[in-house]
Amino acid sequence: MNQPDYIYIFNDFTDTGNDVRMIIPSSGKCNRVQANINERDFIRRRQRSKFPAIIADLIDLAVSVWLADWLSKQRGGRQYKIRIELPVRHPEILGGTDSIKMLTKTMRWYTEDNWEFVFHKRIASPRRAESQPLCLPDDSPVEVALWSGGLDSFAGAFNRISDSSEKDFTLFGTGSNKNSFGVQKELADILKPCLGTNLKYMRLPFSVSNAKKIKKNRLLRSRGFTNVLLGVACACLENQNYLYIYENGIGAINLPYTEAEAGLDHSRAVH
């Protein structure tokens, strides 16, 4: 079997970050970057359920895929092979035959590249968000939705709130763009008078440092996978079985359009 074009070896994600080795086998080059996940809102604003270990695994997986896709520079229009080695709490679940088959198939659909995943047993202590006690579990209905701050996301939320003013809503934003979180909060605050205390905005920022000298893949083809998976994690932490996506998929209206969006299928790059 052909060797990977890129290999990403992750340490355990902790509250202080994750040291990641990026290896390019063809050249023998090795870079080290730092990945960070900010779960502050999952600590301060989560009120409905405990924090299952498998949900923490999904968060780590989502951010790992985003990082690997972003740092895997594409050239020549050929298919690349990307390998991720990631410590998780439940390698017997994520590393199972069916899970690996589904995961690699999904990533090939999102990116049109070939992916390989190896899951090891995590040894670090749980992060603070996982250990946060929950006083009053709540299973009342709440609509959890991805919240990008785009026009279609705002219009969708407004329509849903107008039709269901008696419901609770949680709008969930994620990503690595600090500026977008300010827009998301500002727009959520505009909607809040429609619902009062029944609307909650939560966010899960993540970031990568020490990567300035590494050439990037600006298309970020996997962002739809990452955003949806993190949204699912938020829905589970809100004790819900559904995640709502207000974007209309193909032709998503997130203005202004940027150069990075040229050629994207928005049904895959949603949010």
GROMACS .gro file of C-alpha atoms in nm:
model
  271
    1MET     CA    1   0.000   0.000   0.000
    2ASN     CA    2   0.124   0.349  -0.082
    3GLN     CA    3   0.270   0.546   0.205
    4PRO     CA    4   0.072   0.847   0.330
    5ASP     CA    5   0.149   1.190   0.192
    6TYR     CA    6   0.092   1.340   0.537
    7ILE     CA    7   0.099   1.183   0.883
    8TYR     CA    8  -0.038   1.361   1.192
    9ILE     CA    9   0.054   1.213   1.529
   10PHE     CA   10  -0.145   1.369   1.812
   11ASN     CA   11  -0.080   1.359   2.183
   12ASP     CA   12  -0.371   1.368   2.427
   13PHE     CA   13  -0.586   1.680   2.401
   14THR     CA   14  -0.568   1.850   2.742
   15ASP     CA   15  -0.681   2.185   2.881
   16THR     CA   16  -0.340   2.327   2.790
   17GLY     CA   17  -0.345   2.203   2.431
   18ASN     CA   18  -0.202   1.922   2.221
   19ASP     CA   19   0.143   1.885   2.068
   20VAL     CA   20   0.107   1.748   1.717
   21ARG     CA   21   0.377   1.607   1.490
   22MET     CA   22   0.321   1.659   1.118
   23ILE     CA   23   0.536   1.424   0.908
   24ILE     CA   24   0.581   1.434   0.530
   25PRO     CA   25   0.728   1.089   0.448
   26SER     CA   26   0.838   1.179   0.094
   27SER     CA   27   1.079   1.442   0.224
   28GLY     CA   28   1.130   1.320   0.579
   29LYS     CA   29   1.029   1.662   0.706
   30CYS     CA   30   0.869   1.690   1.050
   31ASN     CA   31   0.686   1.994   1.186
   32ARG     CA   32   0.547   2.042   1.534
   33VAL     CA   33   0.235   2.246   1.593
   34GLN     CA   34   0.008   2.314   1.890
   35ALA     CA   35  -0.367   2.250   1.877
   36ASN     CA   36  -0.605   2.399   2.134
   37ILE     CA   37  -0.974   2.351   2.213
   38ASN     CA   38  -1.156   2.611   2.423
   39GLU     CA   39  -1.440   2.437   2.607
   40ARG     CA   40  -1.520   2.729   2.836
   41ASP     CA   41  -1.886   2.746   2.730
   42PHE     CA   42  -1.923   2.372   2.784
   43ILE     CA   43  -1.807   2.435   3.140
   44ARG     CA   44  -2.003   2.751   3.218
   45ARG     CA   45  -2.318   2.717   3.010
   46ARG     CA   46  -2.384   2.344   2.987
   47GLN     CA   47  -2.679   2.268   3.214
   48ARG     CA   48  -2.865   1.968   3.080
   49SER     CA   49  -2.648   1.655   3.082
   50LYS     CA   50  -2.322   1.498   3.190
   51PHE     CA   51  -2.022   1.494   2.956
   52PRO     CA   52  -1.986   1.137   2.818
   53ALA     CA   53  -1.634   1.028   2.730
   54ILE     CA   54  -1.738   0.935   2.376
   55ILE     CA   55  -1.856   1.294   2.317
   56ALA     CA   56  -1.513   1.421   2.422
   57ASP     CA   57  -1.365   1.175   2.171
   58LEU     CA   58  -1.584   1.315   1.893
   59ILE     CA   59  -1.469   1.668   1.976
   60ASP     CA   60  -1.104   1.561   1.958
   61LEU     CA   61  -1.166   1.378   1.629
   62ALA     CA   62  -1.345   1.675   1.472
   63VAL     CA   63  -1.064   1.919   1.552
   64SER     CA   64  -0.796   1.668   1.447
   65VAL     CA   65  -0.954   1.623   1.105
   66TRP     CA   66  -0.984   1.999   1.058
   67LEU     CA   67  -0.617   2.050   1.147
   68ALA     CA   68  -0.496   1.771   0.918
   69ASP     CA   69  -0.703   1.896   0.624
   70TRP     CA   70  -0.589   2.256   0.676
   71LEU     CA   71  -0.219   2.170   0.689
   72SER     CA   72  -0.222   1.917   0.403
   73LYS     CA   73  -0.129   2.134   0.106
   74GLN     CA   74  -0.269   1.994  -0.221
   75ARG     CA   75  -0.083   2.011  -0.552
   76GLY     CA   76  -0.152   1.883  -0.902
   77GLY     CA   77  -0.514   1.784  -0.852
   78ARG     CA   78  -0.431   1.426  -0.749
   79GLN     CA   79  -0.570   1.229  -0.456
   80TYR     CA   80  -0.366   1.246  -0.138
   81LYS     CA   81  -0.344   1.003   0.151
   82ILE     CA   82  -0.368   1.152   0.499
   83ARG     CA   83  -0.306   0.952   0.817
   84ILE     CA   84  -0.419   1.055   1.164
   85GLU     CA   85  -0.300   0.888   1.485
   86LEU     CA   86  -0.514   1.005   1.775
   87PRO     CA   87  -0.544   0.899   2.141
   88VAL     CA   88  -0.907   0.859   2.247
   89ARG     CA   89  -1.099   0.736   2.548
   90HIS     CA   90  -1.284   0.466   2.354
   91PRO     CA   91  -1.053   0.325   2.083
   92GLU     CA   92  -1.262   0.008   2.084
   93ILE     CA   93  -1.554   0.212   1.946
   94LEU     CA   94  -1.387   0.458   1.710
   95GLY     CA   95  -1.128   0.202   1.600
   96GLY     CA   96  -1.382  -0.070   1.529
   97THR     CA   97  -1.404  -0.206   1.175
   98ASP     CA   98  -1.745  -0.052   1.102
   99SER     CA   99  -1.649   0.285   1.251
  100ILE     CA  100  -1.326   0.306   1.051
  101LYS     CA  101  -1.503   0.205   0.731
  102MET     CA  102  -1.773   0.469   0.780
  103LEU     CA  103  -1.523   0.737   0.882
  104THR     CA  104  -1.289   0.685   0.586
  105LYS     CA  105  -1.582   0.676   0.345
  106THR     CA  106  -1.722   0.998   0.490
  107MET     CA  107  -1.387   1.178   0.472
  108ARG     CA  108  -1.335   1.071   0.114
  109TRP     CA  109  -1.675   1.219   0.026
  110TYR     CA  110  -1.590   1.547   0.198
  111THR     CA  111  -1.236   1.586   0.066
  112GLU     CA  112  -1.195   1.346  -0.230
  113ASP     CA  113  -0.875   1.224  -0.062
  114ASN     CA  114  -0.798   0.896   0.112
  115TRP     CA  115  -0.778   0.896   0.490
  116GLU     CA  116  -0.637   0.650   0.740
  117PHE     CA  117  -0.716   0.657   1.113
  118VAL     CA  118  -0.534   0.487   1.400
  119PHE     CA  119  -0.683   0.528   1.747
  120HIS     CA  120  -0.482   0.468   2.065
  121LYS     CA  121  -0.590   0.460   2.428
  122ARG     CA  122  -0.576   0.804   2.589
  123ILE     CA  123  -0.376   0.819   2.913
  124ALA     CA  124  -0.416   1.183   3.026
  125SER     CA  125  -0.666   1.288   3.291
  126PRO     CA  126  -1.008   1.411   3.175
  127ARG     CA  127  -1.033   1.773   3.072
  128ARG     CA  128  -1.208   2.017   3.302
  129ALA     CA  129  -1.527   2.018   3.094
  130GLU     CA  130  -1.555   1.640   3.130
  131SER     CA  131  -1.526   1.661   3.508
  132GLN     CA  132  -1.769   1.948   3.558
  133PRO     CA  133  -2.047   1.839   3.798
  134LEU     CA  134  -2.408   1.874   3.689
  135CYS     CA  135  -2.658   1.972   3.955
  136LEU     CA  136  -2.994   1.963   3.775
  137PRO     CA  137  -3.018   1.738   3.468
  138ASP     CA  138  -3.282   1.864   3.224
  139ASP     CA  139  -3.439   1.669   2.938
  140SER     CA  140  -3.694   1.930   2.830
  141PRO     CA  141  -3.701   1.997   2.452
  142VAL     CA  142  -3.453   2.248   2.311
  143GLU     CA  143  -3.370   2.311   1.948
  144VAL     CA  144  -2.992   2.299   1.902
  145ALA     CA  145  -2.873   2.449   1.574
  146LEU     CA  146  -2.547   2.532   1.401
  147TRP     CA  147  -2.499   2.906   1.408
  148SER     CA  148  -2.254   3.051   1.156
  149GLY     CA  149  -2.374   3.411   1.157
  150GLY     CA  150  -2.442   3.388   0.784
  151LEU     CA  151  -2.755   3.532   0.625
  152ASP     CA  152  -2.922   3.195   0.572
  153SER     CA  153  -2.840   3.085   0.928
  154PHE     CA  154  -2.988   3.407   1.069
  155ALA     CA  155  -3.299   3.386   0.850
  156GLY     CA  156  -3.350   3.021   0.938
  157ALA     CA  157  -3.321   3.088   1.310
  158PHE     CA  158  -3.559   3.384   1.286
  159ASN     CA  159  -3.820   3.172   1.107
  160ARG     CA  160  -3.788   2.884   1.352
  161ILE     CA  161  -3.815   3.117   1.651
  162SER     CA  162  -4.116   3.294   1.498
  163ASP     CA  163  -4.292   2.961   1.446
  164SER     CA  164  -4.197   2.813   1.785
  165SER     CA  165  -4.167   3.098   2.032
  166GLU     CA  166  -4.253   2.865   2.320
  167LYS     CA  167  -3.944   2.647   2.259
  168ASP     CA  168  -3.595   2.684   2.399
  169PHE     CA  169  -3.314   2.737   2.147
  170THR     CA  170  -2.939   2.681   2.167
  171LEU     CA  171  -2.738   2.836   1.884
  172PHE     CA  172  -2.394   2.675   1.851
  173GLY     CA  173  -2.096   2.837   1.682
  174THR     CA  174  -1.752   2.690   1.625
  175GLY     CA  175  -1.438   2.740   1.421
  176SER     CA  176  -1.098   2.907   1.436
  177ASN     CA  177  -1.192   3.257   1.316
  178LYS     CA  178  -1.207   3.485   1.620
  179ASN     CA  179  -1.387   3.759   1.428
  180SER     CA  180  -1.678   3.531   1.341
  181PHE     CA  181  -1.761   3.471   1.707
  182GLY     CA  182  -1.821   3.841   1.761
  183VAL     CA  183  -2.063   3.846   1.468
  184GLN     CA  184  -2.235   3.530   1.590
  185LYS     CA  185  -2.288   3.673   1.939
  186GLU     CA  186  -2.408   4.009   1.804
  187LEU     CA  187  -2.669   3.842   1.583
  188ALA     CA  188  -2.776   3.604   1.859
  189ASP     CA  189  -2.828   3.907   2.085
  190ILE     CA  190  -3.052   4.060   1.816
  191LEU     CA  191  -3.268   3.747   1.818
  192LYS     CA  192  -3.273   3.710   2.195
  193PRO     CA  193  -3.555   3.962   2.262
  194CYS     CA  194  -3.782   3.730   2.061
  195LEU     CA  195  -3.725   3.454   2.317
  196GLY     CA  196  -3.571   3.620   2.620
  197THR     CA  197  -3.394   3.373   2.846
  198ASN     CA  198  -3.505   3.082   2.625
  199LEU     CA  199  -3.226   3.150   2.374
  200LYS     CA  200  -2.868   3.052   2.449
  201TYR     CA  201  -2.558   3.107   2.238
  202MET     CA  202  -2.272   2.861   2.290
  203ARG     CA  203  -1.941   2.842   2.111
  204LEU     CA  204  -1.645   2.606   2.088
  205PRO     CA  205  -1.339   2.786   1.948
  206PHE     CA  206  -1.030   2.590   1.844
  207SER     CA  207  -0.695   2.705   1.714
  208VAL     CA  208  -0.354   2.600   1.584
  209SER     CA  209  -0.028   2.774   1.671
  210ASN     CA  210   0.333   2.741   1.550
  211ALA     CA  211   0.210   2.676   1.196
  212LYS     CA  212   0.289   3.006   1.024
  213LYS     CA  213   0.566   2.861   0.808
  214ILE     CA  214   0.357   2.566   0.689
  215LYS     CA  215   0.178   2.605   0.356
  216LYS     CA  216  -0.197   2.563   0.405
  217ASN     CA  217  -0.484   2.403   0.217
  218ARG     CA  218  -0.709   2.709   0.194
  219LEU     CA  219  -1.016   2.518   0.073
  220LEU     CA  220  -1.082   2.362   0.414
  221ARG     CA  221  -1.293   2.088   0.256
  222SER     CA  222  -1.355   1.910   0.585
  223ARG     CA  223  -1.508   2.204   0.769
  224GLY     CA  224  -1.860   2.072   0.713
  225PHE     CA  225  -1.762   1.744   0.882
  226THR     CA  226  -1.598   1.926   1.173
  227ASN     CA  227  -1.882   2.173   1.225
  228VAL     CA  228  -2.155   1.910   1.211
  229LEU     CA  229  -1.969   1.671   1.441
  230LEU     CA  230  -1.908   1.945   1.698
  231GLY     CA  231  -2.271   2.050   1.663
  232VAL     CA  232  -2.378   1.693   1.735
  233ALA     CA  233  -2.159   1.698   2.046
  234CYS     CA  234  -2.332   2.018   2.161
  235ALA     CA  235  -2.676   1.866   2.096
  236CYS     CA  236  -2.585   1.561   2.304
  237LEU     CA  237  -2.461   1.782   2.587
  238GLU     CA  238  -2.796   1.964   2.571
  239ASN     CA  239  -2.957   1.620   2.611
  240GLN     CA  240  -3.109   1.625   2.263
  241ASN     CA  241  -3.115   1.372   1.980
  242TYR     CA  242  -3.129   1.619   1.691
  243LEU     CA  243  -2.908   1.891   1.546
  244TYR     CA  244  -3.076   2.152   1.326
  245ILE     CA  245  -2.896   2.309   1.031
  246TYR     CA  246  -3.062   2.620   0.893
  247GLU     CA  247  -2.823   2.665   0.601
  248ASN     CA  248  -2.972   2.552   0.274
  249GLY     CA  249  -2.665   2.356   0.164
  250ILE     CA  250  -2.591   2.419  -0.203
  251GLY     CA  251  -2.555   2.794  -0.251
  252ALA     CA  252  -2.532   2.873   0.119
  253ILE     CA  253  -2.557   3.248   0.172
  254ASN     CA  254  -2.261   3.339   0.391
  255LEU     CA  255  -2.168   3.687   0.273
  256PRO     CA  256  -1.921   3.812   0.177
  257TYR     CA  257  -1.790   3.520  -0.028
  258THR     CA  258  -1.416   3.469   0.005
  259GLU     CA  259  -1.154   3.328  -0.228
  260ALA     CA  260  -1.142   3.013  -0.014
  261GLU     CA  261  -1.504   2.935  -0.109
  262ALA     CA  262  -1.440   2.929  -0.484
  263GLY     CA  263  -1.527   2.585  -0.619
  264LEU     CA  264  -1.675   2.455  -0.296
  265ASP     CA  265  -1.986   2.239  -0.289
  266HIS     CA  266  -2.173   2.408  -0.005
  267SER     CA  267  -2.375   2.095   0.064
  268ARG     CA  268  -2.044   1.956   0.193
  269ALA     CA  269  -1.889   2.276   0.328
  270VAL     CA  270  -2.206   2.377   0.512
  271HIS     CA  271  -2.160   2.620   0.804
   0.00000   0.00000   0.00000
